[in-house]
Amino acid sequence: MSTDLEALGLAVKRAQYRNHRTMDVALRGVGITLVQWDALRAVERMPGASAHDLALATFQSDQAFGTLANRLVDRGLVVRSAGRGRRIEHRLSDDGRALLGAGHAVAANVLDGLFAPLDASQRATLMALLGELTADA
């Protein structure tokens, strides 16, 4: 039996779209979008990172991340400072850390619901399979 790979790709995209849409709606309840929350997560994981490195980590172009970072700085969620050479480094402010924490609480509830149809073993299998697909990325 062979699997229709186009249908498989579409199923992955539908799952991702459902995840993004549901998370975005839920995160708006704490005053942030999914894209903004994802940027805060990247800054937390990579304190002192450049905008270019953060753009790569969030799957955005340099220009798109720069615009997003400006908004986060304007809201007082991210602080920029001069690094070596022309490098501008990014760190979370206290407000950014607080909002990120609120987002984690929202995300935990949303993801519990989204993955509820799968038991722990199925979740582990899915994680392993997706890890294999993205190992060289």
CSV table of C-alpha atoms in Angstrom, one decimal:
chain,number,residue,atom,x,y,z
A,1,MET,CA,0.0,0.0,0.0
A,2,SER,CA,1.4,3.4,-0.9
A,3,THR,CA,0.6,6.7,0.6
A,4,ASP,CA,-0.5,9.6,-1.5
A,5,LEU,CA,2.4,12.0,-0.6
A,6,GLU,CA,0.4,15.1,-1.7
A,7,ALA,CA,-2.4,14.1,0.6
A,8,LEU,CA,0.2,13.5,3.4
A,9,GLY,CA,1.8,16.9,2.8
A,10,LEU,CA,-1.7,18.6,2.9
A,11,ALA,CA,-2.6,16.8,6.1
A,12,VAL,CA,0.6,18.1,7.7
A,13,LYS,CA,-0.2,21.6,6.5
A,14,ARG,CA,-3.8,21.4,7.8
A,15,ALA,CA,-2.5,20.3,11.2
A,16,GLN,CA,0.0,23.2,11.3
A,17,TYR,CA,-2.7,25.7,10.1
A,18,ARG,CA,-5.1,24.4,12.9
A,19,ASN,CA,-2.3,24.8,15.4
A,20,HIS,CA,-1.4,28.3,14.3
A,21,ARG,CA,-5.0,29.6,14.0
A,22,THR,CA,-6.0,28.2,17.4
A,23,MET,CA,-2.9,29.4,19.2
A,24,ASP,CA,-3.2,32.9,17.6
A,25,VAL,CA,-6.8,33.3,18.8
A,26,ALA,CA,-5.9,32.1,22.3
A,27,LEU,CA,-2.8,34.3,22.6
A,28,ARG,CA,-4.7,37.4,21.7
A,29,GLY,CA,-6.5,36.9,25.0
A,30,VAL,CA,-3.2,37.9,26.8
A,31,GLY,CA,-2.4,40.7,24.3
A,32,ILE,CA,0.0,39.1,21.9
A,33,THR,CA,-0.1,37.4,18.5
A,34,LEU,CA,1.4,34.0,17.8
A,35,VAL,CA,4.1,35.6,15.6
A,36,GLN,CA,5.0,38.0,18.4
A,37,TRP,CA,5.0,35.2,21.0
A,38,ASP,CA,7.2,33.1,18.8
A,39,ALA,CA,9.7,36.0,18.5
A,40,LEU,CA,9.7,36.4,22.3
A,41,ARG,CA,10.4,32.6,22.6
A,42,ALA,CA,13.4,33.0,20.2
A,43,VAL,CA,14.8,36.0,22.1
A,44,GLU,CA,14.5,34.0,25.4
A,45,ARG,CA,16.3,31.0,23.8
A,46,MET,CA,19.0,33.2,22.2
A,47,PRO,CA,19.6,36.2,24.5
A,48,GLY,CA,22.0,38.6,22.8
A,49,ALA,CA,21.2,37.3,19.3
A,50,SER,CA,21.2,39.5,16.2
A,51,ALA,CA,18.1,40.2,14.2
A,52,HIS,CA,19.4,38.0,11.4
A,53,ASP,CA,19.8,35.0,13.8
A,54,LEU,CA,16.3,35.6,15.3
A,55,ALA,CA,14.8,35.9,11.8
A,56,LEU,CA,16.3,32.5,10.9
A,57,ALA,CA,15.0,31.0,14.2
A,58,THR,CA,11.5,32.2,13.6
A,59,PHE,CA,11.3,31.4,9.9
A,60,GLN,CA,11.1,35.0,8.8
A,61,SER,CA,13.0,37.2,6.4
A,62,ASP,CA,15.4,39.7,8.0
A,63,GLN,CA,13.1,42.6,6.9
A,64,ALA,CA,10.0,41.0,8.4
A,65,PHE,CA,11.8,40.2,11.7
A,66,GLY,CA,13.2,43.8,11.8
A,67,THR,CA,9.7,45.2,11.5
A,68,LEU,CA,8.4,42.8,14.2
A,69,ALA,CA,11.3,43.6,16.5
A,70,ASN,CA,10.6,47.3,16.2
A,71,ARG,CA,7.0,46.7,17.4
A,72,LEU,CA,8.3,44.6,20.3
A,73,VAL,CA,10.8,47.2,21.3
A,74,ASP,CA,8.1,49.9,21.0
A,75,ARG,CA,5.9,47.9,23.3
A,76,GLY,CA,8.7,47.5,25.8
A,77,LEU,CA,8.9,43.8,25.5
A,78,VAL,CA,12.4,43.6,23.9
A,79,VAL,CA,15.5,45.6,24.6
A,80,ARG,CA,18.2,46.2,22.0
A,81,SER,CA,21.8,47.0,22.7
A,82,ALA,CA,25.0,47.5,20.7
A,83,GLY,CA,27.0,44.4,20.2
A,84,ARG,CA,30.4,43.9,18.5
A,85,GLY,CA,30.8,45.9,15.3
A,86,ARG,CA,27.4,46.8,13.8
A,87,ARG,CA,25.6,43.9,15.5
A,88,ILE,CA,22.5,44.8,17.5
A,89,GLU,CA,21.7,42.4,20.3
A,90,HIS,CA,18.2,41.5,21.5
A,91,ARG,CA,17.1,40.6,25.1
A,92,LEU,CA,13.7,40.3,26.8
A,93,SER,CA,12.6,43.1,29.1
A,94,ASP,CA,10.8,42.2,32.4
A,95,ASP,CA,7.5,42.9,30.6
A,96,GLY,CA,8.5,40.7,27.8
A,97,ARG,CA,9.4,37.9,30.2
A,98,ALA,CA,6.0,38.3,31.9
A,99,LEU,CA,4.1,38.2,28.7
A,100,LEU,CA,6.1,35.2,27.5
A,101,GLY,CA,5.1,33.4,30.7
A,102,ALA,CA,1.5,34.2,30.2
A,103,GLY,CA,1.8,32.9,26.6
A,104,HIS,CA,3.3,29.7,27.8
A,105,ALA,CA,0.3,29.1,30.1
A,106,VAL,CA,-2.1,29.7,27.2
A,107,ALA,CA,-0.1,27.5,24.9
A,108,ALA,CA,-0.1,24.6,27.4
A,109,ASN,CA,-3.9,24.6,27.4
A,110,VAL,CA,-4.3,25.0,23.7
A,111,LEU,CA,-1.7,22.3,22.9
A,112,ASP,CA,-3.3,19.9,25.4
A,113,GLY,CA,-6.6,20.3,23.5
A,114,LEU,CA,-5.0,20.0,20.0
A,115,PHE,CA,-3.2,16.8,20.8
A,116,ALA,CA,-5.9,15.3,23.0
A,117,PRO,CA,-6.9,12.8,20.3
A,118,LEU,CA,-3.5,11.2,20.5
A,119,ASP,CA,-2.3,9.1,23.5
A,120,ALA,CA,1.2,9.5,24.9
A,121,SER,CA,2.6,6.8,22.7
A,122,GLN,CA,1.2,8.3,19.6
A,123,ARG,CA,2.5,11.7,20.5
A,124,ALA,CA,6.0,10.2,21.0
A,125,THR,CA,5.8,8.5,17.7
A,126,LEU,CA,4.6,11.7,15.9
A,127,MET,CA,7.5,13.6,17.5
A,128,ALA,CA,10.0,11.0,16.4
A,129,LEU,CA,8.7,10.9,12.9
A,130,LEU,CA,8.7,14.7,12.6
A,131,GLY,CA,12.2,14.7,14.0
A,132,GLU,CA,13.3,12.4,11.3
A,133,LEU,CA,11.7,14.6,8.6
A,134,THR,CA,13.4,17.7,9.9
A,135,ALA,CA,16.8,16.3,11.1
A,136,ASP,CA,18.8,17.9,8.3
A,137,ALA,CA,16.9,21.3,8.4
